C-alpha cells in the first residue's frame, strides 16, 4: 500500500532560520504531490502542489518544494521563516492509479520563536 | 463566500449513541471526503464520494456510515460500533480529477463521554 512519511514530527526554529521539512512516499508510479498547512485554529489549506514539469514548485508565502523522483521525496523549504509560519504541515500524495484517494503523512508541527 | 461548512464545531455524546456530523459545501464540487485526524497520525480517509448517490469506503470505514443524497451535503454518522470515536473529523471537497486539490472545512471535534 502507498504511504507517506514525514520524519520530522516537531521542529522548533527561530525567526529568519531556514526550514526544510522532509517528505518521502512509497509508490513507484506516477504521483501527484501536495503540501497542506494548518495554522492554529484554522482549516487545512493548500500550500503548493506538483503534478508534472519543473520539479521545483513555488507556493504561497515564500514556500517551495522540490520533487526528486529518484529519492521518492518532496521536501518543503523556506529560506527564512517567520513567527506566522507556526503551524502543522502535511505532505500528501495521490497516484495516477487512484486519484480519488489522497494519502497524508503524519504531519510536522513547526514552532517559530521570535 | 464559497466554502465548506462543518457543524457543530464541538460535539459531545454518550457512549453507545450514534451521532451525525454535518458537512455542506457550496463550491459545486462533485467529490467529497471525510477524514479523521488524530495526534501523530495525520489524516486518515473514512469515506469518500465522487458523485451523488455513490460513495466508497476509505481506509478506516468500520463503525462509520455516510450518505450522499445531494451534491452539497455529505453527512457522516459515527455509530456505536466505532470503538474509539473521540477524534477531530474533517470534511473536504474537490473537483474530480487527479490534479485537483481538496478544500477543507474547519472540522468537528467529537468527544464521547
PDB file of C-alpha atoms in Angstrom:
ATOM      1  CA  UNK A   1       0.000   0.000   0.000  1.00  0.00           C
ATOM      2  CA  UNK A   2       1.114   3.535  -0.647  1.00  0.00           C
ATOM      3  CA  UNK A   3       2.378   5.514   2.311  1.00  0.00           C
ATOM      4  CA  UNK A   4       3.816   8.910   3.091  1.00  0.00           C
ATOM      5  CA  UNK A   5       6.499   9.521   5.695  1.00  0.00           C
ATOM      6  CA  UNK A   6       7.261  12.775   7.398  1.00  0.00           C
ATOM      7  CA  UNK A   7      10.261  12.139   9.592  1.00  0.00           C
ATOM      8  CA  UNK A   8      10.298  15.471  11.387  1.00  0.00           C
ATOM      9  CA  UNK A   9       7.456  15.352  13.888  1.00  0.00           C
ATOM     10  CA  UNK A  10       8.241  18.587  15.694  1.00  0.00           C
ATOM     11  CA  UNK A  11      10.554  21.337  14.519  1.00  0.00           C
ATOM     12  CA  UNK A  12      11.474  24.402  16.540  1.00  0.00           C
ATOM     13  CA  UNK A  13      13.196  27.344  14.861  1.00  0.00           C
ATOM     14  CA  UNK A  14      13.996  30.967  15.496  1.00  0.00           C
ATOM     15  CA  UNK A  15      12.751  33.614  13.106  1.00  0.00           C
ATOM     16  CA  UNK A  16      14.918  34.027   9.993  1.00  0.00           C
ATOM     17  CA  UNK A  17      16.202  30.461  10.198  1.00  0.00           C
ATOM     18  CA  UNK A  18      15.922  28.285   7.115  1.00  0.00           C
ATOM     19  CA  UNK A  19      13.409  25.461   7.009  1.00  0.00           C
ATOM     20  CA  UNK A  20      13.382  22.089   5.329  1.00  0.00           C
ATOM     21  CA  UNK A  21      10.690  19.529   6.107  1.00  0.00           C
ATOM     22  CA  UNK A  22      11.122  16.042   4.751  1.00  0.00           C
ATOM     23  CA  UNK A  23       8.500  14.039   2.879  1.00  0.00           C
ATOM     24  CA  UNK A  24       9.010  10.622   1.342  1.00  0.00           C
ATOM     25  CA  UNK A  25       6.428   8.444  -0.338  1.00  0.00           C
ATOM     26  CA  UNK A  26       6.311   4.813  -1.334  1.00  0.00           C
ATOM     27  CA  UNK A  27       4.931   4.311  -4.817  1.00  0.00           C
ATOM     28  CA  UNK A  28       6.827   3.557  -7.993  1.00  0.00           C
ATOM     29  CA  UNK A  29       4.398   5.020 -10.484  1.00  0.00           C
ATOM     30  CA  UNK A  30       3.211   8.493 -11.387  1.00  0.00           C
ATOM     31  CA  UNK A  31       2.267  10.600  -8.406  1.00  0.00           C
ATOM     32  CA  UNK A  32       0.768  13.975  -7.634  1.00  0.00           C
ATOM     33  CA  UNK A  33       2.213  15.681  -4.582  1.00  0.00           C
ATOM     34  CA  UNK A  34       0.795  18.253  -2.208  1.00  0.00           C
ATOM     35  CA  UNK A  35       1.774  20.190   0.884  1.00  0.00           C
ATOM     36  CA  UNK A  36      -1.025  21.415   3.114  1.00  0.00           C
ATOM     37  CA  UNK A  37      -0.724  23.721   6.110  1.00  0.00           C
ATOM     38  CA  UNK A  38      -2.955  24.005   9.164  1.00  0.00           C
ATOM     39  CA  UNK A  39      -2.468  27.237  11.102  1.00  0.00           C
ATOM     40  CA  UNK A  40      -3.665  27.247  14.713  1.00  0.00           C
ATOM     41  CA  UNK A  41      -7.448  27.384  14.791  1.00  0.00           C
ATOM     42  CA  UNK A  42      -7.776  27.376  11.020  1.00  0.00           C
ATOM     43  CA  UNK A  43      -8.702  24.812   8.412  1.00  0.00           C
ATOM     44  CA  UNK A  44      -6.218  22.938   6.258  1.00  0.00           C
ATOM     45  CA  UNK A  45      -5.207  24.861   3.200  1.00  0.00           C
ATOM     46  CA  UNK A  46      -3.115  24.089   0.177  1.00  0.00           C
ATOM     47  CA  UNK A  47       0.445  25.393   0.279  1.00  0.00           C
ATOM     48  CA  UNK A  48       1.667  24.046  -3.038  1.00  0.00           C
ATOM     49  CA  UNK A  49       1.313  21.121  -5.433  1.00  0.00           C
ATOM     50  CA  UNK A  50       3.276  19.231  -8.051  1.00  0.00           C
ATOM     51  CA  UNK A  51       1.771  17.356 -10.998  1.00  0.00           C
ATOM     52  CA  UNK A  52       4.351  17.479 -13.750  1.00  0.00           C
ATOM     53  CA  UNK A  53       7.011  19.665 -15.316  1.00  0.00           C
ATOM     54  CA  UNK A  54       9.543  21.656 -13.327  1.00  0.00           C
ATOM     55  CA  UNK A  55      10.291  19.625 -10.193  1.00  0.00           C
ATOM     56  CA  UNK A  56      10.818  22.801  -8.185  1.00  0.00           C
ATOM     57  CA  UNK A  57       7.438  24.262  -7.337  1.00  0.00           C
ATOM     58  CA  UNK A  58       6.712  27.506  -5.593  1.00  0.00           C
ATOM     59  CA  UNK A  59       3.761  28.029  -3.319  1.00  0.00           C
ATOM     60  CA  UNK A  60       2.249  30.705  -1.183  1.00  0.00           C
ATOM     61  CA  UNK A  61       4.092  32.682   1.489  1.00  0.00           C
ATOM     62  CA  UNK A  62       7.550  32.015   0.098  1.00  0.00           C
ATOM     63  CA  UNK A  63       7.435  28.230   0.392  1.00  0.00           C
ATOM     64  CA  UNK A  64       8.835  25.936  -2.254  1.00  0.00           C
ATOM     65  CA  UNK A  65       9.214  22.188  -2.655  1.00  0.00           C
ATOM     66  CA  UNK A  66      11.396  20.005  -4.825  1.00  0.00           C
ATOM     67  CA  UNK A  67      10.287  16.702  -6.297  1.00  0.00           C
ATOM     68  CA  UNK A  68      13.198  14.269  -6.543  1.00  0.00           C
ATOM     69  CA  UNK A  69      11.836  11.192  -8.264  1.00  0.00           C
ATOM     70  CA  UNK A  70      14.926   9.057  -7.652  1.00  0.00           C
ATOM     71  CA  UNK A  71      14.606   9.663  -3.921  1.00  0.00           C
ATOM     72  CA  UNK A  72      10.782   9.472  -3.773  1.00  0.00           C
ATOM     73  CA  UNK A  73      10.907  12.784  -1.968  1.00  0.00           C
ATOM     74  CA  UNK A  74       9.064  16.083  -1.970  1.00  0.00           C
ATOM     75  CA  UNK A  75      10.725  18.220   0.686  1.00  0.00           C
ATOM     76  CA  UNK A  76       9.317  21.581   1.682  1.00  0.00           C
ATOM     77  CA  UNK A  77      11.661  24.553   2.084  1.00  0.00           C
ATOM     78  CA  UNK A  78      11.610  28.174   3.074  1.00  0.00           C
ATOM     79  CA  UNK A  79      14.788  30.285   3.238  1.00  0.00           C
ATOM     80  CA  UNK A  80      13.711  32.430   6.177  1.00  0.00           C
ATOM     81  CA  UNK A  81      10.800  31.531   8.453  1.00  0.00           C
ATOM     82  CA  UNK A  82       8.566  33.950  10.313  1.00  0.00           C
ATOM     83  CA  UNK A  83       6.657  33.601  13.546  1.00  0.00           C
ATOM     84  CA  UNK A  84       3.470  33.446  11.462  1.00  0.00           C
ATOM     85  CA  UNK A  85       4.688  30.196   9.871  1.00  0.00           C
ATOM     86  CA  UNK A  86       3.961  28.385  13.135  1.00  0.00           C
ATOM     87  CA  UNK A  87       1.577  25.644  12.041  1.00  0.00           C
ATOM     88  CA  UNK A  88       1.262  21.965  11.259  1.00  0.00           C
ATOM     89  CA  UNK A  89       2.398  20.896   7.818  1.00  0.00           C
ATOM     90  CA  UNK A  90       1.126  17.822   5.977  1.00  0.00           C
ATOM     91  CA  UNK A  91       2.537  16.184   2.904  1.00  0.00           C
ATOM     92  CA  UNK A  92       0.043  14.263   0.749  1.00  0.00           C
ATOM     93  CA  UNK A  93       0.178  12.080  -2.334  1.00  0.00           C
ATOM     94  CA  UNK A  94      -2.229  10.587  -4.787  1.00  0.00           C
ATOM     95  CA  UNK A  95      -1.431   8.335  -7.673  1.00  0.00           C
ATOM     96  CA  UNK A  96      -2.471   8.123 -11.284  1.00  0.00           C
ATOM     97  CA  UNK A  97      -3.822   4.679 -10.383  1.00  0.00           C
ATOM     98  CA  UNK A  98      -6.194   6.027  -7.759  1.00  0.00           C
ATOM     99  CA  UNK A  99      -6.627   9.760  -7.964  1.00  0.00           C
ATOM    100  CA  UNK A 100      -9.530   9.850  -5.535  1.00  0.00           C
ATOM    101  CA  UNK A 101      -7.515   8.782  -2.529  1.00  0.00           C
ATOM    102  CA  UNK A 102      -5.205  11.370  -1.067  1.00  0.00           C
ATOM    103  CA  UNK A 103      -2.739   9.781   1.340  1.00  0.00           C
ATOM    104  CA  UNK A 104      -1.440  12.047   4.063  1.00  0.00           C
ATOM    105  CA  UNK A 105       1.708  11.936   6.117  1.00  0.00           C
ATOM    106  CA  UNK A 106       1.532  12.186   9.882  1.00  0.00           C
ATOM    107  CA  UNK A 107       2.333  15.891   9.857  1.00  0.00           C
ATOM    108  CA  UNK A 108       5.140  18.081  11.147  1.00  0.00           C
ATOM    109  CA  UNK A 109       4.487  20.637  13.832  1.00  0.00           C
ATOM    110  CA  UNK A 110       6.575  23.756  13.281  1.00  0.00           C
ATOM    111  CA  UNK A 111       7.083  26.290  16.037  1.00  0.00           C
ATOM    112  CA  UNK A 112       8.857  29.534  15.212  1.00  0.00           C
ATOM    113  CA  UNK A 113      10.021  31.774  18.034  1.00  0.00           C
ATOM    114  CA  UNK A 114      10.689  35.498  17.630  1.00  0.00           C
TER     115      UNK A 114
ATOM    116  CA  UNK B   1     -18.171  33.234   0.159  1.00  0.00           C
ATOM    117  CA  UNK B   2     -17.794  29.709  -1.178  1.00  0.00           C
ATOM    118  CA  UNK B   3     -16.619  27.087   1.203  1.00  0.00           C
ATOM    119  CA  UNK B   4     -17.248  24.056   3.325  1.00  0.00           C
ATOM    120  CA  UNK B   5     -19.299  24.255   6.484  1.00  0.00           C
ATOM    121  CA  UNK B   6     -18.990  21.627   9.164  1.00  0.00           C
ATOM    122  CA  UNK B   7     -21.291  21.643  12.128  1.00  0.00           C
ATOM    123  CA  UNK B   8     -21.199  21.585  15.006  1.00  0.00           C
ATOM    124  CA  UNK B   9     -17.661  22.606  15.911  1.00  0.00           C
ATOM    125  CA  UNK B  10     -17.750  20.586  19.130  1.00  0.00           C
ATOM    126  CA  UNK B  11     -19.941  17.575  19.803  1.00  0.00           C
ATOM    127  CA  UNK B  12     -20.355  15.530  22.942  1.00  0.00           C
ATOM    128  CA  UNK B  13     -22.187  12.244  23.071  1.00  0.00           C
ATOM    129  CA  UNK B  14     -22.649   9.406  25.473  1.00  0.00           C
ATOM    130  CA  UNK B  15     -21.079   6.073  24.744  1.00  0.00           C
ATOM    131  CA  UNK B  16     -23.364   3.815  22.706  1.00  0.00           C
ATOM    132  CA  UNK B  17     -25.161   6.620  20.896  1.00  0.00           C
ATOM    133  CA  UNK B  18     -24.953   7.238  17.183  1.00  0.00           C
ATOM    134  CA  UNK B  19     -24.044  10.765  16.176  1.00  0.00           C
ATOM    135  CA  UNK B  20     -24.200  12.526  12.813  1.00  0.00           C
ATOM    136  CA  UNK B  21     -21.715  15.169  11.698  1.00  0.00           C
ATOM    137  CA  UNK B  22     -22.821  17.638   9.071  1.00  0.00           C
ATOM    138  CA  UNK B  23     -20.824  18.760   6.036  1.00  0.00           C
ATOM    139  CA  UNK B  24     -22.161  21.175   3.449  1.00  0.00           C
ATOM    140  CA  UNK B  25     -20.328  22.767   0.532  1.00  0.00           C
ATOM    141  CA  UNK B  26     -21.333  25.493  -1.905  1.00  0.00           C
ATOM    142  CA  UNK B  27     -18.328  25.105  -4.194  1.00  0.00           C
ATOM    143  CA  UNK B  28     -20.249  22.967  -6.694  1.00  0.00           C
ATOM    144  CA  UNK B  29     -17.711  20.188  -6.193  1.00  0.00           C
ATOM    145  CA  UNK B  30     -18.597  16.652  -7.212  1.00  0.00           C
ATOM    146  CA  UNK B  31     -16.234  14.874  -4.842  1.00  0.00           C
ATOM    147  CA  UNK B  32     -16.481  14.947  -1.061  1.00  0.00           C
ATOM    148  CA  UNK B  33     -14.409  13.270   1.640  1.00  0.00           C
ATOM    149  CA  UNK B  34     -14.372  12.528   5.343  1.00  0.00           C
ATOM    150  CA  UNK B  35     -11.129  12.255   7.282  1.00  0.00           C
ATOM    151  CA  UNK B  36     -10.286  11.541  10.863  1.00  0.00           C
ATOM    152  CA  UNK B  37      -7.343  13.399  12.394  1.00  0.00           C
ATOM    153  CA  UNK B  38      -5.641  12.007  15.474  1.00  0.00           C
ATOM    154  CA  UNK B  39      -2.489  13.412  17.085  1.00  0.00           C
ATOM    155  CA  UNK B  40       0.620  11.926  15.494  1.00  0.00           C
ATOM    156  CA  UNK B  41      -1.368  10.011  12.882  1.00  0.00           C
ATOM    157  CA  UNK B  42      -2.142  12.625  10.283  1.00  0.00           C
ATOM    158  CA  UNK B  43      -5.382  12.401   8.327  1.00  0.00           C
ATOM    159  CA  UNK B  44      -6.960   9.059   7.584  1.00  0.00           C
ATOM    160  CA  UNK B  45      -9.679   8.636   4.986  1.00  0.00           C
ATOM    161  CA  UNK B  46     -13.007   7.330   6.268  1.00  0.00           C
ATOM    162  CA  UNK B  47     -15.324   7.579   3.249  1.00  0.00           C
ATOM    163  CA  UNK B  48     -15.425   9.453   0.002  1.00  0.00           C
ATOM    164  CA  UNK B  49     -17.992  10.181  -2.676  1.00  0.00           C
ATOM    165  CA  UNK B  50     -17.323  11.104  -6.270  1.00  0.00           C
ATOM    166  CA  UNK B  51     -20.922  11.693  -7.247  1.00  0.00           C
ATOM    167  CA  UNK B  52     -24.391  11.895  -5.769  1.00  0.00           C
ATOM    168  CA  UNK B  53     -25.820   8.591  -4.550  1.00  0.00           C
ATOM    169  CA  UNK B  54     -22.429   6.902  -4.659  1.00  0.00           C
ATOM    170  CA  UNK B  55     -19.692   6.571  -2.045  1.00  0.00           C
ATOM    171  CA  UNK B  56     -16.676   4.396  -1.332  1.00  0.00           C
ATOM    172  CA  UNK B  57     -15.017   3.155   1.837  1.00  0.00           C
ATOM    173  CA  UNK B  58     -11.715   4.664   2.752  1.00  0.00           C
ATOM    174  CA  UNK B  59      -9.024   3.148   4.946  1.00  0.00           C
ATOM    175  CA  UNK B  60     -10.900   3.246   8.250  1.00  0.00           C
ATOM    176  CA  UNK B  61     -14.612   2.939   7.382  1.00  0.00           C
ATOM    177  CA  UNK B  62     -15.556   0.472  10.120  1.00  0.00           C
ATOM    178  CA  UNK B  63     -18.034   1.965  12.562  1.00  0.00           C
ATOM    179  CA  UNK B  64     -18.965   4.832  10.258  1.00  0.00           C
ATOM    180  CA  UNK B  65     -21.662   5.390   7.642  1.00  0.00           C
ATOM    181  CA  UNK B  66     -22.376   8.133   5.109  1.00  0.00           C
ATOM    182  CA  UNK B  67     -24.985   9.218   2.604  1.00  0.00           C
ATOM    183  CA  UNK B  68     -24.813  11.444  -0.442  1.00  0.00           C
ATOM    184  CA  UNK B  69     -28.358  12.349  -1.408  1.00  0.00           C
ATOM    185  CA  UNK B  70     -27.453  15.871  -2.517  1.00  0.00           C
ATOM    186  CA  UNK B  71     -24.354  17.233  -4.211  1.00  0.00           C
ATOM    187  CA  UNK B  72     -23.883  19.829  -1.472  1.00  0.00           C
ATOM    188  CA  UNK B  73     -24.165  17.515   1.504  1.00  0.00           C
ATOM    189  CA  UNK B  74     -22.178  14.538   2.802  1.00  0.00           C
ATOM    190  CA  UNK B  75     -23.138  13.725   6.411  1.00  0.00           C
ATOM    191  CA  UNK B  76     -21.107  11.259   8.441  1.00  0.00           C
ATOM    192  CA  UNK B  77     -22.656   9.057  11.115  1.00  0.00           C
ATOM    193  CA  UNK B  78     -20.410   7.733  13.835  1.00  0.00           C
ATOM    194  CA  UNK B  79     -22.120   4.596  15.074  1.00  0.00           C
ATOM    195  CA  UNK B  80     -21.859   2.845  18.390  1.00  0.00           C
ATOM    196  CA  UNK B  81     -19.766   0.191  16.608  1.00  0.00           C
ATOM    197  CA  UNK B  82     -16.860   2.625  16.262  1.00  0.00           C
ATOM    198  CA  UNK B  83     -14.531   1.561  19.068  1.00  0.00           C
ATOM    199  CA  UNK B  84     -12.638   4.809  19.529  1.00  0.00           C
ATOM    200  CA  UNK B  85     -14.745   7.643  18.139  1.00  0.00           C
ATOM    201  CA  UNK B  86     -13.213  10.556  20.046  1.00  0.00           C
ATOM    202  CA  UNK B  87     -11.302  12.484  17.374  1.00  0.00           C
ATOM    203  CA  UNK B  88     -11.213  15.521  15.120  1.00  0.00           C
ATOM    204  CA  UNK B  89     -13.216  14.974  11.922  1.00  0.00           C
ATOM    205  CA  UNK B  90     -12.509  16.866   8.733  1.00  0.00           C
ATOM    206  CA  UNK B  91     -14.672  17.119   5.646  1.00  0.00           C
ATOM    207  CA  UNK B  92     -13.232  18.064   2.272  1.00  0.00           C
ATOM    208  CA  UNK B  93     -14.407  18.526  -1.279  1.00  0.00           C
ATOM    209  CA  UNK B  94     -12.816  18.839  -4.677  1.00  0.00           C
ATOM    210  CA  UNK B  95     -13.437  18.981  -8.375  1.00  0.00           C
ATOM    211  CA  UNK B  96     -12.981  15.468  -9.736  1.00  0.00           C
ATOM    212  CA  UNK B  97      -9.631  14.809 -11.350  1.00  0.00           C
ATOM    213  CA  UNK B  98      -6.145  13.837 -10.274  1.00  0.00           C
ATOM    214  CA  UNK B  99      -4.672  17.284 -10.100  1.00  0.00           C
ATOM    215  CA  UNK B 100      -7.461  18.932  -8.164  1.00  0.00           C
ATOM    216  CA  UNK B 101      -6.631  19.958  -4.605  1.00  0.00           C
ATOM    217  CA  UNK B 102      -9.061  19.268  -1.813  1.00  0.00           C
ATOM    218  CA  UNK B 103     -10.674  22.101   0.129  1.00  0.00           C
ATOM    219  CA  UNK B 104     -11.261  21.514   3.811  1.00  0.00           C
ATOM    220  CA  UNK B 105     -13.805  22.555   6.375  1.00  0.00           C
ATOM    221  CA  UNK B 106     -12.959  23.741   9.897  1.00  0.00           C
ATOM    222  CA  UNK B 107     -13.632  20.351  11.422  1.00  0.00           C
ATOM    223  CA  UNK B 108     -15.784  18.881  14.181  1.00  0.00           C
ATOM    224  CA  UNK B 109     -14.251  17.707  17.417  1.00  0.00           C
ATOM    225  CA  UNK B 110     -16.206  14.737  18.732  1.00  0.00           C
ATOM    226  CA  UNK B 111     -15.869  13.650  22.331  1.00  0.00           C
ATOM    227  CA  UNK B 112     -17.524  10.571  23.720  1.00  0.00           C
ATOM    228  CA  UNK B 113     -18.339  10.839  27.401  1.00  0.00           C
TER     229      UNK B 113
END
